[in-house]
């Protein structure tokens, strides 16, 4: 049976329980064998860089997914000495997994609306399927025309014809109701964050003196 692999990228600055809930739901809804959580090394789309270093953010992801057999930390973007582009990451994964592997890239509705500004964005469909986590009130008719055309052509709602790449599947995943920005502010103010972040990650943050 061909592997079913999910890709969940982000700065993870820091990774928290909302990220983990999203990754677990992603794996469950698409019946994935594994979800790769890939911290961005040098995000090209942010005006200011992450607060924690690439190595620190990778270690936090590793700590957060320890003991979760369906979740795995992937360091490929951390190892790049320059900005990381999604198309390059998916090219690497496709080369490693082979043409028959079922590869899914998780994206939010807000990012979907910006998809046509991404590097080689149409090539993404030759490399992977797109799983789109939609917030309530999402209106596909507001998508830019090039993206709307792809949405209408490639959208699927069931698994009757699973494919290695090329489809778009809307997902009703739990919303990320906790932001890393809010969590950093709470950590800086020395507020209680119990239930919001993995205890091993919190212990690491305190040892390293992060987000003060």
PDB file of C-alpha atoms in Angstrom:
ATOM      1  CA  UNK A   1       0.000   0.000   0.000  1.00  0.00           C
ATOM      2  CA  UNK A   2       1.334   3.419  -0.941  1.00  0.00           C
ATOM      3  CA  UNK A   3       2.105   5.695   2.009  1.00  0.00           C
ATOM      4  CA  UNK A   4      -0.201   8.595   2.832  1.00  0.00           C
ATOM      5  CA  UNK A   5       1.862  11.492   4.149  1.00  0.00           C
ATOM      6  CA  UNK A   6       0.710  14.882   5.379  1.00  0.00           C
ATOM      7  CA  UNK A   7       2.809  18.049   5.473  1.00  0.00           C
ATOM      8  CA  UNK A   8       2.094  20.723   8.104  1.00  0.00           C
ATOM      9  CA  UNK A   9       4.466  23.686   7.958  1.00  0.00           C
ATOM     10  CA  UNK A  10       4.765  26.739  10.153  1.00  0.00           C
ATOM     11  CA  UNK A  11       7.119  28.804  12.242  1.00  0.00           C
ATOM     12  CA  UNK A  12       6.003  26.951  15.429  1.00  0.00           C
ATOM     13  CA  UNK A  13       7.283  29.831  17.558  1.00  0.00           C
ATOM     14  CA  UNK A  14       6.441  28.058  19.833  1.00  0.00           C
ATOM     15  CA  UNK A  15       4.441  24.956  18.942  1.00  0.00           C
ATOM     16  CA  UNK A  16       1.359  24.634  21.163  1.00  0.00           C
ATOM     17  CA  UNK A  17      -1.678  22.435  21.776  1.00  0.00           C
ATOM     18  CA  UNK A  18      -3.761  24.035  19.015  1.00  0.00           C
ATOM     19  CA  UNK A  19      -1.085  23.023  16.487  1.00  0.00           C
ATOM     20  CA  UNK A  20      -1.133  19.472  17.817  1.00  0.00           C
ATOM     21  CA  UNK A  21      -4.932  19.257  17.703  1.00  0.00           C
ATOM     22  CA  UNK A  22      -4.810  20.428  14.099  1.00  0.00           C
ATOM     23  CA  UNK A  23      -2.143  17.868  13.162  1.00  0.00           C
ATOM     24  CA  UNK A  24      -4.062  15.008  14.800  1.00  0.00           C
ATOM     25  CA  UNK A  25      -7.323  16.000  13.095  1.00  0.00           C
ATOM     26  CA  UNK A  26      -5.497  16.319   9.748  1.00  0.00           C
ATOM     27  CA  UNK A  27      -4.173  12.774  10.129  1.00  0.00           C
ATOM     28  CA  UNK A  28      -7.537  11.373  11.218  1.00  0.00           C
ATOM     29  CA  UNK A  29      -9.743  13.031   8.597  1.00  0.00           C
ATOM     30  CA  UNK A  30      -7.494  12.070   5.675  1.00  0.00           C
ATOM     31  CA  UNK A  31      -6.540   8.681   7.121  1.00  0.00           C
ATOM     32  CA  UNK A  32      -2.839   9.528   6.907  1.00  0.00           C
ATOM     33  CA  UNK A  33      -0.001   7.259   7.963  1.00  0.00           C
ATOM     34  CA  UNK A  34       2.084  10.200   9.132  1.00  0.00           C
ATOM     35  CA  UNK A  35       2.075  13.981   9.410  1.00  0.00           C
ATOM     36  CA  UNK A  36       5.405  15.784   9.015  1.00  0.00           C
ATOM     37  CA  UNK A  37       5.590  18.987  11.040  1.00  0.00           C
ATOM     38  CA  UNK A  38       8.137  21.183   9.278  1.00  0.00           C
ATOM     39  CA  UNK A  39       9.382  24.316  11.076  1.00  0.00           C
ATOM     40  CA  UNK A  40      10.315  27.092   8.667  1.00  0.00           C
ATOM     41  CA  UNK A  41      13.966  28.085   8.800  1.00  0.00           C
ATOM     42  CA  UNK A  42      13.825  31.550   7.264  1.00  0.00           C
ATOM     43  CA  UNK A  43      10.194  32.368   6.413  1.00  0.00           C
ATOM     44  CA  UNK A  44      10.255  34.545   3.303  1.00  0.00           C
ATOM     45  CA  UNK A  45       6.700  35.864   3.862  1.00  0.00           C
ATOM     46  CA  UNK A  46       7.244  37.467   7.287  1.00  0.00           C
ATOM     47  CA  UNK A  47       8.510  40.989   7.847  1.00  0.00           C
ATOM     48  CA  UNK A  48      10.155  40.003  11.115  1.00  0.00           C
ATOM     49  CA  UNK A  49      11.752  36.670  11.838  1.00  0.00           C
ATOM     50  CA  UNK A  50      10.742  34.179  14.506  1.00  0.00           C
ATOM     51  CA  UNK A  51      11.694  34.943  18.105  1.00  0.00           C
ATOM     52  CA  UNK A  52      13.294  31.544  18.751  1.00  0.00           C
ATOM     53  CA  UNK A  53      16.141  30.251  16.588  1.00  0.00           C
ATOM     54  CA  UNK A  54      15.533  27.561  13.950  1.00  0.00           C
ATOM     55  CA  UNK A  55      17.284  24.957  16.117  1.00  0.00           C
ATOM     56  CA  UNK A  56      15.199  25.913  19.168  1.00  0.00           C
ATOM     57  CA  UNK A  57      11.923  25.752  17.246  1.00  0.00           C
ATOM     58  CA  UNK A  58      12.866  22.366  15.789  1.00  0.00           C
ATOM     59  CA  UNK A  59      13.679  21.031  19.242  1.00  0.00           C
ATOM     60  CA  UNK A  60      10.331  22.269  20.570  1.00  0.00           C
ATOM     61  CA  UNK A  61       8.518  20.444  17.766  1.00  0.00           C
ATOM     62  CA  UNK A  62      10.493  17.273  18.517  1.00  0.00           C
ATOM     63  CA  UNK A  63       9.560  17.488  22.190  1.00  0.00           C
ATOM     64  CA  UNK A  64       5.897  18.161  21.400  1.00  0.00           C
ATOM     65  CA  UNK A  65       5.484  15.141  19.104  1.00  0.00           C
ATOM     66  CA  UNK A  66       7.480  12.682  21.209  1.00  0.00           C
ATOM     67  CA  UNK A  67       5.257   9.685  21.873  1.00  0.00           C
ATOM     68  CA  UNK A  68       2.886  10.584  19.006  1.00  0.00           C
ATOM     69  CA  UNK A  69       3.433   7.819  16.422  1.00  0.00           C
ATOM     70  CA  UNK A  70       1.500   9.618  13.658  1.00  0.00           C
ATOM     71  CA  UNK A  71       3.417  12.905  14.055  1.00  0.00           C
ATOM     72  CA  UNK A  72       7.032  13.531  13.092  1.00  0.00           C
ATOM     73  CA  UNK A  73       9.343  16.537  13.202  1.00  0.00           C
ATOM     74  CA  UNK A  74      11.067  17.209   9.872  1.00  0.00           C
ATOM     75  CA  UNK A  75      14.161  19.457   9.799  1.00  0.00           C
ATOM     76  CA  UNK A  76      14.572  19.954   6.039  1.00  0.00           C
ATOM     77  CA  UNK A  77      13.679  23.664   5.994  1.00  0.00           C
ATOM     78  CA  UNK A  78      15.749  24.346   9.101  1.00  0.00           C
ATOM     79  CA  UNK A  79      18.788  22.926   7.290  1.00  0.00           C
ATOM     80  CA  UNK A  80      18.430  25.297   4.347  1.00  0.00           C
ATOM     81  CA  UNK A  81      20.763  28.310   4.510  1.00  0.00           C
ATOM     82  CA  UNK A  82      18.167  30.549   2.842  1.00  0.00           C
ATOM     83  CA  UNK A  83      14.435  31.190   2.699  1.00  0.00           C
ATOM     84  CA  UNK A  84      12.366  28.047   2.239  1.00  0.00           C
ATOM     85  CA  UNK A  85       9.695  27.760  -0.435  1.00  0.00           C
ATOM     86  CA  UNK A  86       6.866  25.238  -0.221  1.00  0.00           C
ATOM     87  CA  UNK A  87       7.386  24.038  -3.780  1.00  0.00           C
ATOM     88  CA  UNK A  88      11.000  23.108  -2.992  1.00  0.00           C
ATOM     89  CA  UNK A  89       9.964  21.201   0.125  1.00  0.00           C
ATOM     90  CA  UNK A  90       7.325  19.264  -1.793  1.00  0.00           C
ATOM     91  CA  UNK A  91       9.784  18.509  -4.594  1.00  0.00           C
ATOM     92  CA  UNK A  92      12.152  16.995  -2.046  1.00  0.00           C
ATOM     93  CA  UNK A  93       9.427  14.944  -0.403  1.00  0.00           C
ATOM     94  CA  UNK A  94       8.076  13.707  -3.731  1.00  0.00           C
ATOM     95  CA  UNK A  95      11.571  12.618  -4.786  1.00  0.00           C
ATOM     96  CA  UNK A  96      12.036  10.751  -1.492  1.00  0.00           C
ATOM     97  CA  UNK A  97       8.598   9.134  -1.345  1.00  0.00           C
ATOM     98  CA  UNK A  98       8.230   8.252  -5.013  1.00  0.00           C
ATOM     99  CA  UNK A  99       5.491   9.063  -7.535  1.00  0.00           C
ATOM    100  CA  UNK A 100       2.851   6.730  -6.069  1.00  0.00           C
ATOM    101  CA  UNK A 101       2.862   8.096  -2.497  1.00  0.00           C
ATOM    102  CA  UNK A 102      -0.225  10.077  -1.518  1.00  0.00           C
ATOM    103  CA  UNK A 103       1.089  13.446  -0.385  1.00  0.00           C
ATOM    104  CA  UNK A 104      -1.092  16.075   1.309  1.00  0.00           C
ATOM    105  CA  UNK A 105      -0.125  19.656   2.087  1.00  0.00           C
ATOM    106  CA  UNK A 106      -2.176  21.413   4.795  1.00  0.00           C
ATOM    107  CA  UNK A 107      -3.035  25.036   4.142  1.00  0.00           C
ATOM    108  CA  UNK A 108      -5.476  27.506   5.681  1.00  0.00           C
ATOM    109  CA  UNK A 109      -8.158  29.377   3.786  1.00  0.00           C
ATOM    110  CA  UNK A 110      -6.308  32.680   4.270  1.00  0.00           C
ATOM    111  CA  UNK A 111      -3.177  31.201   2.705  1.00  0.00           C
ATOM    112  CA  UNK A 112      -5.214  29.672  -0.111  1.00  0.00           C
ATOM    113  CA  UNK A 113      -6.346  33.173  -1.064  1.00  0.00           C
ATOM    114  CA  UNK A 114      -2.660  34.160  -1.439  1.00  0.00           C
ATOM    115  CA  UNK A 115      -1.635  30.991  -3.274  1.00  0.00           C
ATOM    116  CA  UNK A 116      -1.119  32.609  -6.674  1.00  0.00           C
ATOM    117  CA  UNK A 117       1.645  34.789  -5.147  1.00  0.00           C
ATOM    118  CA  UNK A 118       3.667  31.728  -4.091  1.00  0.00           C
ATOM    119  CA  UNK A 119       6.697  30.561  -6.010  1.00  0.00           C
ATOM    120  CA  UNK A 120       5.755  28.131  -8.841  1.00  0.00           C
ATOM    121  CA  UNK A 121       2.334  27.744  -7.245  1.00  0.00           C
ATOM    122  CA  UNK A 122       0.744  25.711 -10.033  1.00  0.00           C
ATOM    123  CA  UNK A 123       3.464  23.091  -9.677  1.00  0.00           C
ATOM    124  CA  UNK A 124       2.167  22.358  -6.174  1.00  0.00           C
ATOM    125  CA  UNK A 125      -0.691  20.379  -7.732  1.00  0.00           C
ATOM    126  CA  UNK A 126       1.736  18.150  -9.614  1.00  0.00           C
ATOM    127  CA  UNK A 127       3.493  17.357  -6.336  1.00  0.00           C
ATOM    128  CA  UNK A 128       0.742  17.030  -3.726  1.00  0.00           C
ATOM    129  CA  UNK A 129      -2.916  17.292  -2.877  1.00  0.00           C
ATOM    130  CA  UNK A 130      -4.011  20.379  -0.954  1.00  0.00           C
ATOM    131  CA  UNK A 131      -6.001  20.000   2.258  1.00  0.00           C
ATOM    132  CA  UNK A 132      -7.628  23.337   3.094  1.00  0.00           C
ATOM    133  CA  UNK A 133      -8.612  24.005   6.714  1.00  0.00           C
ATOM    134  CA  UNK A 134     -11.572  26.341   6.442  1.00  0.00           C
ATOM    135  CA  UNK A 135     -12.773  28.809   9.033  1.00  0.00           C
ATOM    136  CA  UNK A 136     -16.528  29.410   9.436  1.00  0.00           C
ATOM    137  CA  UNK A 137     -17.759  31.896   6.865  1.00  0.00           C
ATOM    138  CA  UNK A 138     -15.185  31.008   4.210  1.00  0.00           C
ATOM    139  CA  UNK A 139     -16.468  32.172   0.799  1.00  0.00           C
ATOM    140  CA  UNK A 140     -14.647  30.573  -2.149  1.00  0.00           C
ATOM    141  CA  UNK A 141     -16.160  33.135  -4.519  1.00  0.00           C
ATOM    142  CA  UNK A 142     -13.841  35.699  -2.896  1.00  0.00           C
ATOM    143  CA  UNK A 143     -10.744  33.806  -4.054  1.00  0.00           C
ATOM    144  CA  UNK A 144      -8.645  35.431  -6.807  1.00  0.00           C
ATOM    145  CA  UNK A 145      -9.713  34.163 -10.257  1.00  0.00           C
ATOM    146  CA  UNK A 146      -6.678  31.894 -10.888  1.00  0.00           C
ATOM    147  CA  UNK A 147      -7.076  30.188  -7.502  1.00  0.00           C
ATOM    148  CA  UNK A 148     -10.865  30.013  -7.828  1.00  0.00           C
ATOM    149  CA  UNK A 149     -10.463  28.168 -11.134  1.00  0.00           C
ATOM    150  CA  UNK A 150      -8.242  25.576  -9.461  1.00  0.00           C
ATOM    151  CA  UNK A 151     -10.663  25.305  -6.511  1.00  0.00           C
ATOM    152  CA  UNK A 152     -13.598  24.576  -8.799  1.00  0.00           C
ATOM    153  CA  UNK A 153     -11.699  22.131 -11.000  1.00  0.00           C
ATOM    154  CA  UNK A 154      -9.792  20.152  -8.375  1.00  0.00           C
ATOM    155  CA  UNK A 155     -12.106  20.080  -5.352  1.00  0.00           C
ATOM    156  CA  UNK A 156     -13.122  16.656  -3.991  1.00  0.00           C
ATOM    157  CA  UNK A 157     -15.190  15.704  -0.952  1.00  0.00           C
ATOM    158  CA  UNK A 158     -14.727  11.952  -0.602  1.00  0.00           C
ATOM    159  CA  UNK A 159     -12.131   9.223  -0.979  1.00  0.00           C
ATOM    160  CA  UNK A 160     -13.716   7.350  -3.884  1.00  0.00           C
ATOM    161  CA  UNK A 161     -10.763   8.253  -6.109  1.00  0.00           C
ATOM    162  CA  UNK A 162      -7.699   8.772  -3.915  1.00  0.00           C
ATOM    163  CA  UNK A 163      -4.761  10.103  -5.860  1.00  0.00           C
ATOM    164  CA  UNK A 164      -1.084  10.854  -5.339  1.00  0.00           C
ATOM    165  CA  UNK A 165      -1.527  14.555  -6.137  1.00  0.00           C
ATOM    166  CA  UNK A 166      -3.621  17.185  -7.855  1.00  0.00           C
ATOM    167  CA  UNK A 167      -6.795  17.490  -5.774  1.00  0.00           C
ATOM    168  CA  UNK A 168      -8.085  20.055  -3.280  1.00  0.00           C
ATOM    169  CA  UNK A 169     -10.083  18.817  -0.282  1.00  0.00           C
ATOM    170  CA  UNK A 170     -11.797  21.241   2.115  1.00  0.00           C
ATOM    171  CA  UNK A 171     -11.466  20.143   5.733  1.00  0.00           C
ATOM    172  CA  UNK A 172     -13.525  21.081   8.771  1.00  0.00           C
ATOM    173  CA  UNK A 173     -10.574  20.982  11.162  1.00  0.00           C
ATOM    174  CA  UNK A 174     -10.651  22.528  14.658  1.00  0.00           C
ATOM    175  CA  UNK A 175      -9.751  26.227  14.426  1.00  0.00           C
ATOM    176  CA  UNK A 176      -6.449  27.480  15.813  1.00  0.00           C
ATOM    177  CA  UNK A 177      -8.034  29.424  18.655  1.00  0.00           C
ATOM    178  CA  UNK A 178      -4.651  29.992  20.287  1.00  0.00           C
ATOM    179  CA  UNK A 179      -2.002  32.033  18.515  1.00  0.00           C
ATOM    180  CA  UNK A 180       1.728  31.803  19.088  1.00  0.00           C
ATOM    181  CA  UNK A 181       1.740  35.607  19.408  1.00  0.00           C
ATOM    182  CA  UNK A 182      -0.669  35.432  22.338  1.00  0.00           C
ATOM    183  CA  UNK A 183       1.256  32.584  23.913  1.00  0.00           C
ATOM    184  CA  UNK A 184       4.564  34.470  23.666  1.00  0.00           C
ATOM    185  CA  UNK A 185       2.955  37.457  25.382  1.00  0.00           C
ATOM    186  CA  UNK A 186       1.685  35.221  28.186  1.00  0.00           C
ATOM    187  CA  UNK A 187       5.120  33.660  28.618  1.00  0.00           C
ATOM    188  CA  UNK A 188       6.763  37.090  28.663  1.00  0.00           C
ATOM    189  CA  UNK A 189       4.321  38.217  31.369  1.00  0.00           C
ATOM    190  CA  UNK A 190       4.964  35.013  33.338  1.00  0.00           C
ATOM    191  CA  UNK A 191       1.268  34.083  33.113  1.00  0.00           C
ATOM    192  CA  UNK A 192       0.078  30.509  33.576  1.00  0.00           C
ATOM    193  CA  UNK A 193      -0.006  28.589  30.295  1.00  0.00           C
ATOM    194  CA  UNK A 194      -1.067  25.202  31.661  1.00  0.00           C
ATOM    195  CA  UNK A 195      -3.170  23.329  29.139  1.00  0.00           C
ATOM    196  CA  UNK A 196      -1.929  25.484  26.263  1.00  0.00           C
ATOM    197  CA  UNK A 197       1.507  23.999  25.621  1.00  0.00           C
ATOM    198  CA  UNK A 198       3.176  20.623  26.097  1.00  0.00           C
ATOM    199  CA  UNK A 199       4.914  20.415  29.509  1.00  0.00           C
ATOM    200  CA  UNK A 200       8.197  19.271  27.943  1.00  0.00           C
ATOM    201  CA  UNK A 201       8.103  22.241  25.563  1.00  0.00           C
ATOM    202  CA  UNK A 202       7.373  24.633  28.423  1.00  0.00           C
ATOM    203  CA  UNK A 203      10.268  23.219  30.444  1.00  0.00           C
ATOM    204  CA  UNK A 204      12.578  23.701  27.439  1.00  0.00           C
ATOM    205  CA  UNK A 205      11.399  27.311  26.974  1.00  0.00           C
ATOM    206  CA  UNK A 206      12.182  28.052  30.598  1.00  0.00           C
ATOM    207  CA  UNK A 207      15.601  26.360  30.487  1.00  0.00           C
ATOM    208  CA  UNK A 208      16.531  28.336  27.379  1.00  0.00           C
ATOM    209  CA  UNK A 209      15.085  31.602  28.650  1.00  0.00           C
ATOM    210  CA  UNK A 210      12.919  32.053  25.539  1.00  0.00           C
ATOM    211  CA  UNK A 211      10.249  34.726  25.003  1.00  0.00           C
ATOM    212  CA  UNK A 212      11.182  36.837  28.001  1.00  0.00           C
TER     213      UNK A 212
END
